[in-house]
Short mmCIF file of C-alpha atoms in Angstrom, two decimals:
data_model
loop_
_atom_site.label_atom_id
_atom_site.label_comp_id
_atom_site.label_asym_id
_atom_site.label_seq_id
_atom_site.Cartn_x
_atom_site.Cartn_y
_atom_site.Cartn_z
CA UNK A 9 -9.31 -265.25 16.61
CA UNK A 10 -12.01 -262.52 16.86
CA UNK A 11 -11.51 -261.42 13.13
CA UNK A 12 -11.66 -265.20 11.97
CA UNK A 13 -14.79 -265.69 13.90
CA UNK A 14 -16.52 -262.65 12.63
CA UNK A 15 -15.54 -263.65 9.08
CA UNK A 16 -17.23 -266.90 9.89
CA UNK A 17 -20.45 -265.40 11.15
CA UNK A 18 -20.59 -262.97 8.04
CA UNK A 19 -19.94 -266.23 5.74
CA UNK A 20 -22.67 -267.60 7.66
CA UNK A 21 -25.08 -264.74 6.89
CA UNK A 22 -24.33 -265.05 3.26
CA UNK A 23 -25.29 -268.87 3.24
CA UNK A 24 -28.55 -268.30 5.04
CA UNK A 25 -29.35 -265.45 2.87
CA UNK A 26 -29.52 -267.84 -0.21
CA UNK A 27 -32.65 -269.15 -1.80
CA UNK A 28 -35.34 -270.36 0.53
CA UNK A 29 -35.38 -274.06 -0.94
CA UNK A 30 -31.79 -274.31 0.31
CA UNK A 31 -32.74 -274.30 3.85
CA UNK A 32 -34.50 -277.87 3.79
CA UNK A 33 -31.41 -279.13 1.67
CA UNK A 34 -28.84 -278.03 4.12
CA UNK A 35 -30.61 -279.10 7.25
CA UNK A 36 -31.21 -282.63 5.58
CA UNK A 37 -27.52 -282.84 4.74
CA UNK A 38 -26.40 -281.90 8.23
CA UNK A 39 -28.82 -284.64 9.65
CA UNK A 40 -27.99 -287.39 6.96
CA UNK A 41 -24.04 -286.85 7.73
CA UNK A 42 -24.44 -287.22 11.54
CA UNK A 43 -21.41 -289.34 12.56
CA UNK A 44 -24.00 -291.94 14.02
CA UNK A 45 -24.97 -292.75 10.40
CA UNK A 46 -21.44 -294.33 9.81
CA UNK A 47 -22.25 -297.03 12.25
CA UNK A 48 -25.91 -297.41 11.78
CA UNK A 49 -26.26 -296.90 7.80
CA UNK A 50 -22.74 -296.85 5.95
CA UNK A 51 -21.11 -299.57 7.83
CA UNK A 52 -23.89 -302.41 7.55
CA UNK A 53 -24.31 -301.43 3.89
CA UNK A 54 -20.73 -301.74 3.05
CA UNK A 55 -20.25 -304.65 4.94
CA UNK A 56 -22.84 -306.44 3.08
CA UNK A 57 -21.65 -305.43 -0.28
CA UNK A 58 -17.95 -306.09 0.58
CA UNK A 59 -16.76 -307.41 4.00
CA UNK A 60 -13.15 -305.75 3.97
CA UNK A 61 -14.59 -302.45 2.87
CA UNK A 62 -17.30 -302.61 5.66
CA UNK A 63 -14.68 -303.53 8.37
CA UNK A 64 -12.44 -300.71 7.20
CA UNK A 65 -15.34 -298.22 7.42
CA UNK A 66 -16.07 -299.53 11.08
CA UNK A 67 -12.66 -299.54 12.28
CA UNK A 68 -11.71 -296.17 10.85
CA UNK A 69 -15.04 -294.62 11.91
CA UNK A 70 -14.40 -295.90 15.63
CA UNK A 71 -10.82 -294.22 15.64
CA UNK A 72 -11.84 -291.02 13.90
CA UNK A 73 -14.62 -290.68 16.40
CA UNK A 74 -12.47 -291.04 19.32
CA UNK A 75 -9.72 -288.54 18.06
CA UNK A 76 -12.31 -286.13 17.31
CA UNK A 77 -13.36 -286.08 20.96
CA UNK A 78 -9.68 -285.97 22.03
CA UNK A 79 -8.72 -283.02 19.74
CA UNK A 80 -12.00 -280.95 20.62
CA UNK A 81 -10.73 -281.20 24.38
CA UNK A 82 -7.33 -279.57 23.43
CA UNK A 83 -8.30 -277.31 20.58
CA UNK A 84 -11.52 -276.14 22.08
CA UNK A 85 -13.24 -273.94 19.51
CA UNK A 86 -16.24 -271.75 19.79
CA UNK A 87 -19.67 -272.38 18.45
CA UNK A 88 -20.99 -269.92 16.11
CA UNK A 89 -24.38 -269.76 17.67
CA UNK A 90 -23.15 -269.11 20.89
CA UNK A 91 -20.18 -266.95 20.12
CA UNK A 92 -22.32 -264.24 18.25
CA UNK A 93 -23.99 -263.50 21.74
CA UNK A 94 -21.06 -264.24 24.05
CA UNK A 95 -18.61 -261.93 22.16
CA UNK A 96 -20.99 -258.89 21.93
CA UNK A 97 -20.83 -258.93 18.21
CA UNK A 98 -24.66 -259.25 17.89
CA UNK A 99 -24.96 -256.24 20.40
CA UNK A 100 -22.14 -254.05 18.13
CA UNK A 101 -23.28 -254.79 14.94
CA UNK A 102 -26.22 -255.78 12.69
CA UNK A 103 -26.18 -259.58 12.64
CA UNK A 104 -28.67 -261.28 10.68
CA UNK A 105 -28.77 -265.07 11.44
CA UNK A 106 -31.61 -267.60 11.92
CA UNK A 107 -31.74 -270.55 14.63
CA UNK A 108 -32.69 -274.09 13.74
CA UNK A 109 -33.42 -276.91 15.99
CA UNK A 110 -29.77 -278.40 15.36
CA UNK A 111 -28.20 -274.94 15.74
CA UNK A 112 -27.82 -275.11 19.71
CA UNK A 113 -25.18 -277.65 19.89
CA UNK A 114 -22.86 -277.39 22.84
CA UNK A 115 -19.36 -278.51 23.54
CA UNK A 116 -15.95 -277.51 21.69
CA UNK A 117 -16.19 -276.99 17.93
CA UNK A 118 -12.89 -277.67 16.46
CA UNK A 119 -12.57 -279.74 14.42
CA UNK A 120 -15.95 -280.57 13.06
CA UNK A 121 -17.02 -284.10 13.87
CA UNK A 122 -19.39 -284.37 11.04
CA UNK A 123 -16.69 -283.56 8.30
CA UNK A 124 -13.79 -285.35 10.15
CA UNK A 125 -15.75 -288.57 10.98
CA UNK A 126 -17.51 -288.50 7.66
CA UNK A 127 -14.46 -287.65 5.67
CA UNK A 128 -12.18 -290.49 7.59
CA UNK A 129 -14.73 -293.39 7.67
CA UNK A 130 -16.04 -292.93 3.91
CA UNK A 131 -12.13 -292.99 2.43
CA UNK A 132 -11.89 -296.75 2.05
CA UNK A 133 -15.26 -296.76 0.23
CA UNK A 134 -14.03 -294.29 -2.03
CA UNK A 135 -10.89 -295.79 -2.89
CA UNK A 136 -12.54 -299.11 -3.37
CA UNK A 137 -14.99 -297.53 -5.98
CA UNK A 138 -12.16 -295.96 -7.61
CA UNK A 139 -10.54 -299.28 -7.99
CA UNK A 140 -13.73 -300.84 -9.29
CA UNK A 141 -14.10 -297.82 -11.79
CA UNK A 142 -10.36 -298.18 -12.93
CA UNK A 143 -10.94 -301.94 -13.85
CA UNK A 144 -14.14 -301.13 -15.59
CA UNK A 145 -13.24 -297.89 -17.58
CA UNK A 146 -10.28 -296.21 -18.89
CA UNK A 147 -11.67 -292.74 -18.80
CA UNK A 148 -9.96 -290.44 -16.18
CA UNK A 149 -13.17 -289.00 -15.43
CA UNK A 150 -14.89 -292.06 -14.57
CA UNK A 151 -12.03 -293.22 -12.49
CA UNK A 152 -11.93 -290.04 -10.50
CA UNK A 153 -15.87 -289.79 -10.25
CA UNK A 154 -15.94 -291.50 -6.62
CA UNK A 155 -13.34 -288.89 -5.32
CA UNK A 156 -15.36 -286.06 -7.03
CA UNK A 157 -18.28 -287.26 -5.31
CA UNK A 158 -16.63 -287.53 -1.90
CA UNK A 159 -15.14 -284.16 -2.22
CA UNK A 160 -18.73 -282.76 -3.12
CA UNK A 161 -20.10 -284.63 -0.08
CA UNK A 162 -17.69 -283.25 2.37
CA UNK A 163 -18.08 -279.72 0.80
CA UNK A 164 -21.88 -279.92 1.23
CA UNK A 165 -21.45 -281.37 4.89
CA UNK A 166 -19.23 -278.44 5.78
CA UNK A 167 -21.41 -275.77 4.19
CA UNK A 168 -24.48 -277.36 5.97
CA UNK A 169 -22.55 -277.13 9.51
CA UNK A 170 -21.71 -273.50 8.89
CA UNK A 171 -25.29 -272.75 7.57
CA UNK A 172 -27.16 -274.03 10.96
CA UNK A 173 -24.44 -272.28 13.07
CA UNK A 174 -22.82 -275.54 14.50
CA UNK A 175 -19.31 -274.54 13.21
CA UNK A 176 -17.18 -271.69 11.79
CA UNK A 177 -15.72 -272.35 8.22
CA UNK A 178 -12.23 -272.83 9.43
CA UNK A 179 -13.51 -275.73 11.76
CA UNK A 180 -15.09 -277.37 8.80
CA UNK A 181 -11.75 -276.92 6.90
CA UNK A 182 -9.70 -278.39 9.67
CA UNK A 183 -12.31 -281.46 10.03
CA UNK A 184 -12.17 -282.31 6.28
CA UNK A 185 -8.49 -282.14 6.04
CA UNK A 186 -7.98 -284.27 9.59
CA UNK A 187 -10.68 -286.73 8.17
CA UNK A 188 -9.20 -287.06 4.75
CA UNK A 189 -5.48 -287.58 6.33
CA UNK A 190 -6.77 -290.00 8.76
CA UNK A 191 -8.71 -292.23 6.32
CA UNK A 192 -5.72 -292.29 3.95
CA UNK A 193 -3.28 -293.12 6.77
CA UNK A 194 -5.11 -295.77 8.44
CA UNK A 195 -6.35 -297.64 5.39
CA UNK A 196 -3.29 -299.76 5.12
CA UNK A 197 -3.73 -300.56 8.87
CA UNK A 198 -7.10 -302.30 9.13
CA UNK A 199 -7.47 -305.41 11.38
CA UNK A 200 -9.67 -307.03 8.78
CA UNK A 201 -9.16 -310.66 9.90
CA UNK A 202 -9.81 -309.78 13.62
CA UNK A 203 -12.93 -311.58 15.25
CA UNK A 204 -15.85 -309.21 16.50
CA UNK A 205 -14.69 -309.49 19.88
CA UNK A 206 -11.50 -307.58 18.91
CA UNK A 207 -13.35 -304.66 17.81
CA UNK A 208 -15.58 -304.87 21.10
CA UNK A 209 -12.65 -304.72 22.94
CA UNK A 210 -11.08 -301.95 20.85
CA UNK A 211 -14.30 -299.74 21.29
CA UNK A 212 -13.94 -300.32 25.06
CA UNK A 213 -10.21 -299.51 25.07
CA UNK A 214 -10.86 -296.16 23.09
CA UNK A 215 -13.82 -295.38 25.49
CA UNK A 216 -11.58 -295.93 28.61
CA UNK A 217 -8.67 -294.07 27.10
CA UNK A 218 -10.65 -291.19 26.33
CA UNK A 219 -12.12 -290.87 29.96
CA UNK A 220 -8.46 -291.14 31.07
CA UNK A 221 -7.39 -288.32 28.70
CA UNK A 222 -10.31 -286.32 30.07
CA UNK A 223 -9.51 -286.72 33.74
CA UNK A 224 -5.82 -285.89 33.15
CA UNK A 225 -7.15 -282.74 31.18
CA UNK A 226 -9.19 -281.89 34.17
CA UNK A 227 -6.35 -282.45 36.74
CA UNK A 228 -4.25 -280.20 34.78
CA UNK A 229 -6.72 -277.37 35.35
CA UNK A 230 -8.41 -277.34 32.14
CA UNK A 231 -12.55 -277.13 32.20
CA UNK A 232 -13.61 -279.47 29.18
CA UNK A 233 -16.85 -278.43 30.02
CA UNK A 234 -16.42 -274.79 29.75
#
């Protein structure tokens, strides 16, 4: 893993050595793609435009948030900002990296929550836009444009997370793949006809089950707060 981590650090160096104007762009992307925005911005907007799509975004967002936390307790994953010092790489080789206010994230890093939760929750919106485009145009480029925008967004989010040293590239890739797969898999199982009480109960159940999993992991001798 050290070789993979070192390659990730070099990739982050290359990203940070880009044009100065890109710095504000990457920081803005990583801030706007915070998983909280799925619930505070994306869900209300999509629900207003289309109730079924909005409910899909909410449901998949809830499940992906829960699954991301659980996966991190099992996969762990170093954070670049901390690893470069803890591994001793910074004392053995020349490492040119910059720190940002959002760099010092703690906790396990694999898979990337920004990529996984955003990729999963936006999947129903993308498929709805593709269906709409298919009805309005016969052009393949127009039909696939929502998916293209989705792919570019996830790429930008992933690169921004590497840029601010929150994740290694392989953690970003695993987050994108897990998010897309989860969105695709859950889209056909959306409880759209359920009452708001169901979603409150589901959120509570997910919270309690995550606490139960955490307790079991700790009981097994694994320090989830390492």
